[in-house]
CSV table of C-alpha atoms and ligand atoms in Angstrom, one decimal:
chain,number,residue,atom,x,y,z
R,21,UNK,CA,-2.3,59.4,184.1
R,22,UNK,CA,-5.3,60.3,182.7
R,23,UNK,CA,-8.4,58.3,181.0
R,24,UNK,CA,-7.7,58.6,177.1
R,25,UNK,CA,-10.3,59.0,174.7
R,26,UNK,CA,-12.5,56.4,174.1
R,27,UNK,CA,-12.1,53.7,170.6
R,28,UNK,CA,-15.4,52.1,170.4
R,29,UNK,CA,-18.5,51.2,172.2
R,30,UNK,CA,-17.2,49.1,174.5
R,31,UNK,CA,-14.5,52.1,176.2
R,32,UNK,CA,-17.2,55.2,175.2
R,33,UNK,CA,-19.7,52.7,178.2
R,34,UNK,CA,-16.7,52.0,180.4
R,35,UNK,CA,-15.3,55.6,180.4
R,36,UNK,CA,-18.6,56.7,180.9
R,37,UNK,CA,-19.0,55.2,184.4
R,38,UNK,CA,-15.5,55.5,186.0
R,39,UNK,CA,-16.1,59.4,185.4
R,40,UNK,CA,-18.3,58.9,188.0
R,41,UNK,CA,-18.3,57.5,191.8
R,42,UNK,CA,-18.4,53.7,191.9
R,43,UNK,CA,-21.2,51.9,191.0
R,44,UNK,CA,-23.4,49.4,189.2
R,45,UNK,CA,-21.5,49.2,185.9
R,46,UNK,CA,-23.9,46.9,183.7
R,47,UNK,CA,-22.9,44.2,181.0
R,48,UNK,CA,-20.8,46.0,178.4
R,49,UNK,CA,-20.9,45.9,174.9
R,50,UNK,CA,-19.9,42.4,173.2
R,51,UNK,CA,-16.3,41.4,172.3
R,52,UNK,CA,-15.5,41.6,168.6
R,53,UNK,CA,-13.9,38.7,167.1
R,54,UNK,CA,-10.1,39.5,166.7
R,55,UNK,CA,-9.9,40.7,170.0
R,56,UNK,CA,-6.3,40.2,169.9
R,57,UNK,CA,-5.9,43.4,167.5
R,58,UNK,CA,-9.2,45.1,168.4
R,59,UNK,CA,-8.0,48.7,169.6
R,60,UNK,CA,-11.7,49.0,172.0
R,61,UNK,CA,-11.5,45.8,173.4
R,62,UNK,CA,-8.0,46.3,174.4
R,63,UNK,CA,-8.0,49.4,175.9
R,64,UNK,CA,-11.1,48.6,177.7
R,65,UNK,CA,-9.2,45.6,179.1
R,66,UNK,CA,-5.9,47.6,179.6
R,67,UNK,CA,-8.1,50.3,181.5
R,68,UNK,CA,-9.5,47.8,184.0
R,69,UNK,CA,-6.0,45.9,184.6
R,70,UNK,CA,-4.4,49.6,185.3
R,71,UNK,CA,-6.6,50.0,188.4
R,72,UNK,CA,-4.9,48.0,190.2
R,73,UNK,CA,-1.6,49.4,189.1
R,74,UNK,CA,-1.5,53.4,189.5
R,75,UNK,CA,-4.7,54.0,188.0
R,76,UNK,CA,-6.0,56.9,186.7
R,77,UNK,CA,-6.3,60.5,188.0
R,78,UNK,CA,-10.3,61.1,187.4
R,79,UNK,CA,-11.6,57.6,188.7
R,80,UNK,CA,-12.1,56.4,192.0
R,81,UNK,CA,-9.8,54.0,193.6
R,82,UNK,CA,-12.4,52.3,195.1
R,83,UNK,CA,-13.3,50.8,191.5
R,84,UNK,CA,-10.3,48.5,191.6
R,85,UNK,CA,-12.7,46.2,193.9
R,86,UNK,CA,-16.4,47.5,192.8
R,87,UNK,CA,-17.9,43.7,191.7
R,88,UNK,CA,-19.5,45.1,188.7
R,89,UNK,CA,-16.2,46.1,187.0
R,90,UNK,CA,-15.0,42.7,188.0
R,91,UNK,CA,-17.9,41.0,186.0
R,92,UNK,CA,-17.3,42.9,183.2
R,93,UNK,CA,-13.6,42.5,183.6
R,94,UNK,CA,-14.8,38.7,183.2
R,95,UNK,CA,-16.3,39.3,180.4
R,96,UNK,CA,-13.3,41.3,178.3
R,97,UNK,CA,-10.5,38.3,179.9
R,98,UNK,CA,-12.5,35.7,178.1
R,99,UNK,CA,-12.5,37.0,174.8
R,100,UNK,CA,-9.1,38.0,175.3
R,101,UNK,CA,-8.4,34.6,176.2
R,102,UNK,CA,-10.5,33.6,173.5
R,103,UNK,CA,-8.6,35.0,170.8
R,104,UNK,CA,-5.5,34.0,172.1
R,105,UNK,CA,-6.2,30.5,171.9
R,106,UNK,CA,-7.4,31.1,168.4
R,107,UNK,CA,-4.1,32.8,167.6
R,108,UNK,CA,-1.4,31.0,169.4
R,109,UNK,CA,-1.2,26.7,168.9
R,110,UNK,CA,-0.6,25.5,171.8
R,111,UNK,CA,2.7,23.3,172.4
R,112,UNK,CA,2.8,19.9,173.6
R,113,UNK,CA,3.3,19.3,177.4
R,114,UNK,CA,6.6,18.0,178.0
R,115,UNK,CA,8.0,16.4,181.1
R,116,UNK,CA,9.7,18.7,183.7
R,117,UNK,CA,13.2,17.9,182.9
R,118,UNK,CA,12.4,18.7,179.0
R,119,UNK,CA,10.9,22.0,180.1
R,120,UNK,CA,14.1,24.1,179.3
R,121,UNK,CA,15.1,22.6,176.2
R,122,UNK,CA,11.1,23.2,175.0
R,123,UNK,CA,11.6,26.9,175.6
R,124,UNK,CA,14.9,27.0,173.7
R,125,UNK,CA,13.5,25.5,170.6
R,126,UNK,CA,10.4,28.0,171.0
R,127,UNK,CA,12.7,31.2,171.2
R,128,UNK,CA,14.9,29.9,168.4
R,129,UNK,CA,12.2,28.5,166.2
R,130,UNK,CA,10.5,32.5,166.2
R,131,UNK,CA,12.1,34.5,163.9
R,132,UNK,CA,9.3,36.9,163.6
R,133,UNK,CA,9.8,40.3,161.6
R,134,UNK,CA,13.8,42.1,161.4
R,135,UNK,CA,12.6,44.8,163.4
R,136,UNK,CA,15.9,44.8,165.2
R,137,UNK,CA,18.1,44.7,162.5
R,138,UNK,CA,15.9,47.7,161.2
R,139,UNK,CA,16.4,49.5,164.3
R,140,UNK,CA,20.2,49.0,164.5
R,141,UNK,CA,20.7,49.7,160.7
R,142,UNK,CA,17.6,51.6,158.6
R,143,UNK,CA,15.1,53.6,161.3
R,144,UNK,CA,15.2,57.3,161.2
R,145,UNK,CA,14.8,59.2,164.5
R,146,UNK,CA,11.0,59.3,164.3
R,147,UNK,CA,10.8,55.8,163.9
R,148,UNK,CA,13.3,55.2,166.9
R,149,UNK,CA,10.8,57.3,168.8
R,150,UNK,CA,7.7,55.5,167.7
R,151,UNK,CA,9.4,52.1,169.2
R,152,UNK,CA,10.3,54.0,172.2
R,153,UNK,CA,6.4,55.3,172.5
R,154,UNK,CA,5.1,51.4,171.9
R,155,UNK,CA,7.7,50.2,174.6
R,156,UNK,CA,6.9,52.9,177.4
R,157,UNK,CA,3.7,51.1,178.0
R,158,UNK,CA,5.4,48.3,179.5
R,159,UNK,CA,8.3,50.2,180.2
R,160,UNK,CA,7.7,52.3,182.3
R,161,UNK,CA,6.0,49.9,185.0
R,162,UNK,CA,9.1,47.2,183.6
R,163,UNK,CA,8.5,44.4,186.4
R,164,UNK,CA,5.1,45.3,187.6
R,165,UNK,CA,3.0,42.5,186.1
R,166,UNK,CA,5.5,39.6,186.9
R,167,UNK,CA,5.9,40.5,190.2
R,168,UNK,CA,1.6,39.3,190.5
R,169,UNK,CA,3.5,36.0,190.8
R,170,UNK,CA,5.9,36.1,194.0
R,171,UNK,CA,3.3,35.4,196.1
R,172,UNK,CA,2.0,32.1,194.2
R,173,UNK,CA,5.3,30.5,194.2
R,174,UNK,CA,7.2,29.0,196.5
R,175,UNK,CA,10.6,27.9,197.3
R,176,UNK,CA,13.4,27.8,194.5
R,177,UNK,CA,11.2,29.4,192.0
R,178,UNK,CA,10.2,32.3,194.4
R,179,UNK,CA,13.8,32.6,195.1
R,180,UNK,CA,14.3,32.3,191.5
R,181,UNK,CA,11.5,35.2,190.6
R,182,UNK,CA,12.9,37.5,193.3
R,183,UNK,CA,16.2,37.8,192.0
R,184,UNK,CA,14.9,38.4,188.7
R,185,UNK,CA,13.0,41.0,189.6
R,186,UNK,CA,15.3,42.6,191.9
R,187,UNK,CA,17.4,43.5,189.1
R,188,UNK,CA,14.6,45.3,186.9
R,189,UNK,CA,13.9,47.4,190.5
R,190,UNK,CA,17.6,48.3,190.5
R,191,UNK,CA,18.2,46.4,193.4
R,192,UNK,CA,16.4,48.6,195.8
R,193,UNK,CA,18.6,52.0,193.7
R,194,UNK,CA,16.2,54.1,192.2
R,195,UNK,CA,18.3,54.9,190.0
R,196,UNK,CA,19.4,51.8,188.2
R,197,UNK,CA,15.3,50.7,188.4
R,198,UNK,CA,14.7,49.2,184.8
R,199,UNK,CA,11.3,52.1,184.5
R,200,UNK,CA,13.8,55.4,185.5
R,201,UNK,CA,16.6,54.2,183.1
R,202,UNK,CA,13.6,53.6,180.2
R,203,UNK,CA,12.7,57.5,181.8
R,204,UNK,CA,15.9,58.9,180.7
R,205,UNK,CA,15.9,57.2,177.1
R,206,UNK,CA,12.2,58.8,176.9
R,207,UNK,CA,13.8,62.3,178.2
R,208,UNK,CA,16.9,61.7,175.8
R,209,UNK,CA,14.5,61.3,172.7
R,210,UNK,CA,12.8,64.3,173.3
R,211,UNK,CA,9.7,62.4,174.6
R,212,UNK,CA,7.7,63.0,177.7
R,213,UNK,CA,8.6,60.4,180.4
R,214,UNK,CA,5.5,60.5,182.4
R,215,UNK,CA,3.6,57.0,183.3
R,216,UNK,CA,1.0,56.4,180.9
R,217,UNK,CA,1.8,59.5,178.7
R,218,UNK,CA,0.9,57.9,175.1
R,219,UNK,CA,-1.4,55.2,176.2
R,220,UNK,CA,-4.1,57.2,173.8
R,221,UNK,CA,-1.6,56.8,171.1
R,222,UNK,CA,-1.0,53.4,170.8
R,223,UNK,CA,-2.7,50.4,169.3
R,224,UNK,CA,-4.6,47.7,170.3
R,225,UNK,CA,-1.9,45.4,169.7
R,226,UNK,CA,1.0,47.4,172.2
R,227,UNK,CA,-1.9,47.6,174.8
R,228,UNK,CA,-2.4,43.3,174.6
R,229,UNK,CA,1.7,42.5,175.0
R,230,UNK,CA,0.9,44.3,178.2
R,231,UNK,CA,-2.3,43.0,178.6
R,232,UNK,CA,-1.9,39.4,178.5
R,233,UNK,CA,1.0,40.0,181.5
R,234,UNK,CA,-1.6,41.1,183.5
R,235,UNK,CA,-4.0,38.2,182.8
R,236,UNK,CA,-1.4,35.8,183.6
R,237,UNK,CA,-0.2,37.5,186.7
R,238,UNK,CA,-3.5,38.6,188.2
R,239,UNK,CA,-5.1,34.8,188.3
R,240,UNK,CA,-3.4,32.3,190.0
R,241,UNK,CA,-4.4,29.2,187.7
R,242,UNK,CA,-2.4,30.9,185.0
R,243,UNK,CA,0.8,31.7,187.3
R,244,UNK,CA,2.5,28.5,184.8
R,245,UNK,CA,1.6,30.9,182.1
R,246,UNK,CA,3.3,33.9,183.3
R,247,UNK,CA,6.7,32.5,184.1
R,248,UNK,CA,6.7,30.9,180.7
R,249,UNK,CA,6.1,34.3,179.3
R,250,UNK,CA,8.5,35.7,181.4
R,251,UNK,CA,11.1,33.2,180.3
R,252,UNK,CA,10.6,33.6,176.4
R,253,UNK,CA,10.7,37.5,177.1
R,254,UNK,CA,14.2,37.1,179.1
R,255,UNK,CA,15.1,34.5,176.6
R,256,UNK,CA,14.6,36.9,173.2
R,257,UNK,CA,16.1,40.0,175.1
R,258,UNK,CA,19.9,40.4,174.6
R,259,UNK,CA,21.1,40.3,171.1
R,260,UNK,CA,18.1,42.7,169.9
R,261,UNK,CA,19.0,44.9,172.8
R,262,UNK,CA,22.5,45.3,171.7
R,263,UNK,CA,20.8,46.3,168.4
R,264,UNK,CA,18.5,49.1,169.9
R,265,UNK,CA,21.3,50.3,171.3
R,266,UNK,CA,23.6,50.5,168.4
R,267,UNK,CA,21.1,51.7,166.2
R,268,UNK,CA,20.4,54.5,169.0
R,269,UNK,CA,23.9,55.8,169.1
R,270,UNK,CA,23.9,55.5,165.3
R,271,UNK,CA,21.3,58.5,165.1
R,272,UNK,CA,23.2,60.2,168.1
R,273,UNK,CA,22.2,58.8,171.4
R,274,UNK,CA,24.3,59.3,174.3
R,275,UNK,CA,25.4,56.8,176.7
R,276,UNK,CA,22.9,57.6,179.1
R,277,UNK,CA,20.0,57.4,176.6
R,278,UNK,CA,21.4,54.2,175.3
R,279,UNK,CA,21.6,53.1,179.0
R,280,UNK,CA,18.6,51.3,178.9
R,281,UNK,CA,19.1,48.9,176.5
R,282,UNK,CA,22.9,48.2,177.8
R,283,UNK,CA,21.7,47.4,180.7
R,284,UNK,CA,19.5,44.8,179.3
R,285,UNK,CA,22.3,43.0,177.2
R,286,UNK,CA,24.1,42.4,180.8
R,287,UNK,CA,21.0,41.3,182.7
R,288,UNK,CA,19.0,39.7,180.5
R,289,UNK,CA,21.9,37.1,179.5
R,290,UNK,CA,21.8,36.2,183.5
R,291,UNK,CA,17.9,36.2,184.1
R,292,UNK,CA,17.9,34.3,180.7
R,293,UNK,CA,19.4,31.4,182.7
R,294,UNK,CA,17.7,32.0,186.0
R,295,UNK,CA,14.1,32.2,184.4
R,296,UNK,CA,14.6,28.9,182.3
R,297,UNK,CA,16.1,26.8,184.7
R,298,UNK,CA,15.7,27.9,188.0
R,299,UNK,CA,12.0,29.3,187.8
R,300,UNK,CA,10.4,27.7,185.0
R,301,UNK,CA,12.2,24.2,185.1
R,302,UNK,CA,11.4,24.4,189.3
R,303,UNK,CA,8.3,25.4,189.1
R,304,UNK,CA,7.5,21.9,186.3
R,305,UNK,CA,8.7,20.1,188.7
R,306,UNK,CA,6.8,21.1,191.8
R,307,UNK,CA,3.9,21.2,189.2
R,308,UNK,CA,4.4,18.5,186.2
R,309,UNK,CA,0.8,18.9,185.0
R,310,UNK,CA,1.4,22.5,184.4
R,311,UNK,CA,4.0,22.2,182.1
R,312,UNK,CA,1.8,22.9,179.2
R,313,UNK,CA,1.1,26.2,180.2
R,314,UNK,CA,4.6,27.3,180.8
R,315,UNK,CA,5.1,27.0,177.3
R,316,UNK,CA,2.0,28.3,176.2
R,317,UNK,CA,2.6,31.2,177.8
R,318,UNK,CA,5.9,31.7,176.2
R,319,UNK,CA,4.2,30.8,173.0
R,320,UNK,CA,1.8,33.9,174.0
R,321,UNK,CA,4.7,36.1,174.5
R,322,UNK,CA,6.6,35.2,171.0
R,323,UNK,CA,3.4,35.5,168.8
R,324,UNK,CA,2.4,38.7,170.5
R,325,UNK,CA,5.8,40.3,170.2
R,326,UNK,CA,5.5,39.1,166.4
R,327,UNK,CA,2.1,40.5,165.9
R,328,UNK,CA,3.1,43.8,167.0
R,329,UNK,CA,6.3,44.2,165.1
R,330,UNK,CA,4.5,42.8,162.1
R,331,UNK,CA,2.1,45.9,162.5
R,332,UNK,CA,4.6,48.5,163.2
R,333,UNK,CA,7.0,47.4,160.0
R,334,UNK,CA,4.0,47.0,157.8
R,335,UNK,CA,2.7,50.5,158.8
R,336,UNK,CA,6.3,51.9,158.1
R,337,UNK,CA,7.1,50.1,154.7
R,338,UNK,CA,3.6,52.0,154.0
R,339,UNK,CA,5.5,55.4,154.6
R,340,UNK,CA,3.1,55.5,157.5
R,341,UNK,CA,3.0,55.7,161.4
R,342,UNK,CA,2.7,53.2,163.8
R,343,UNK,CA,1.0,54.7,166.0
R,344,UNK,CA,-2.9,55.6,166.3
R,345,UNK,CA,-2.2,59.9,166.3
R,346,UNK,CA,1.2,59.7,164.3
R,347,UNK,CA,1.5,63.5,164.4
R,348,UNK,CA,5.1,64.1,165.9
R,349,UNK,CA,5.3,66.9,167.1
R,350,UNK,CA,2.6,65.9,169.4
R,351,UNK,CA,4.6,62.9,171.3
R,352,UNK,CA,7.1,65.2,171.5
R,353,UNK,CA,7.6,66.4,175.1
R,354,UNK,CA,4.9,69.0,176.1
R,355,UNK,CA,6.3,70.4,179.2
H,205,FE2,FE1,14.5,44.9,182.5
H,206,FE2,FE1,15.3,41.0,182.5
């Protein structure tokens, strides 16, 4: 993938020295309040987390490591994290056999916008493909940032995390890997299916669902964080799956374009059960004090989710895109 263009000050500085071999990067420019939504902020932030998944084309590897993108890494996580405690109240700690039951009322308590039901029922084709464009950020690298957290557990909840994530790698078969099967829904909409393809066309809000994965999974003090957001995401999967894919075949997917979202009705009803129990109500036990976080991070999870699709609804009640270059026929595939 390649760098996109800059959206502010903060990317124009930070572009501006990855171009180049690695080096001193000085102090960038300050957060903006309402980082969460702030389309420089989060790409910035997005940029410096994708280093140390594939990274980009035209910068250096060796700036994964360099200290002085680290500080100012430091710098963009804290006004992430920041905003998010500004945005999402944090629950109550609970004690670790309450843990499960505390997620459950969480999940079912968010309603958030009927961007499911308008899939399944109202969205044309172009708005199917907008969702699909938002979602490929995550997507296609399905896995990648809650796997930052099989090394920090332990026991049950290791085992726990492992076979969750087995599944969304296809169980070692390429081609049941949750990422190839969102491929072939990309191909099947007519939309390129390269890694990182429309990361220049998406907005600050897509880029911090993925974003606040990669806090949680990159530092260890939040790893109670991250399977609490892995939780709520396993927890909130099936049923709105089963609508994506109805609402696919309604505009005339196939089967294998529906695929992905099949899939997901399956597995996600099983790694619902394994991520609330056996990783998330394991992991409060071995770590009572933590339970807070668990459900804070699952907190994180729901109220992002709901920020985005209250941004993509609004923007398409409007008559308007989603996305930040909603010309068409430019997501289309351009091979
Ligand atoms: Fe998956
Ligand atoms: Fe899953």
């Amino acid at each position: 993938m390649r760098l996109p263009a800059a959206r502010g000050p903060i990317t124009a500085e930070l572009f501006r020295h990855l171009g180049g071999p690695p080096g001193t990067l000085g102090p960038l420019p300050d957060c903006p309040p309402g980082a969460v939504l702030d389309d420089d902020l989060q790409l910035a932030l997005f940029t410096c987390y994708e280093l140390h998944y594939q990274g980009f084309e035209e910068v250096d590897d060796r700036w994964e490591w360099e200290p002085s993108l680290l500080r100012a890494r430091a710098v963009l996580e804290r006004g992430f994290e920041d905003a998010l405690a500004r945005a999402v109240p944090r629950p109550q700690p609970v004690a670790p056999q309450h843990v499960r039951r505390a997620l459950t009322a969480l999940t079912v308590a968010d309603e958030g916008p009927p961007m499911a039901q308008f899939l399944q029922r109202t969205a044309d084709l172009e708005q199917f493909r907008e969702f699909a464009v938002h979602r490929s950020i995550y997507q296609l690298k399905e896995g990648d940032p809650h796997t930052w957290a099989i090394p920090r557990l332990h026991g049950g909840p290791k085992a726990a995390l492992v076979e969750i994530q087995a599944d969304e790698y296809g169980g070692g078969r390429r081609e049941r890997m949750h990422s190839e099967l969102f491929r072939t829904t990309m191909r099947g909409l007519g939309l390129d299916d390269a890694y990182g393809a429309y990361l220049g066309h998406v907005p600050g809000i897509t880029l911090a669902i993925s974003n606040a994965m990669s806090l949680f999974g990159l530092h260890r003090r939040l790893r109670g964080a991250l399977v609490g957001h892995l939780a709520a995401l396993e927890m909130t999967s099936s049923l709105p799956n089963r609508r994506y894919a109805a609402g696919l075949r309604r505009l005339g997917g196939d089967d294998a374009t529906a695929r992905f979202y099949d899939e997901h009705v399956q597995a996600d009803a099983v790694h619902e059960q394994v991520a609330a129990n056996d990783l998330c109500g394991g992991f409060a036990t071995a770590f009572p004090s933590l339970t807070g976080d668990i459900l804070y991070g699952a907190a994180c999870a729901l109220t992002l989710e709901r920020l985005w699709a209250e941004h993509v609804m609004d923007r398409w009640q409007c008559g308007a895109s989603s996305l930040l270059e909603p010309d068409l026929a430019d997501l289309v595939a351009r091979q």
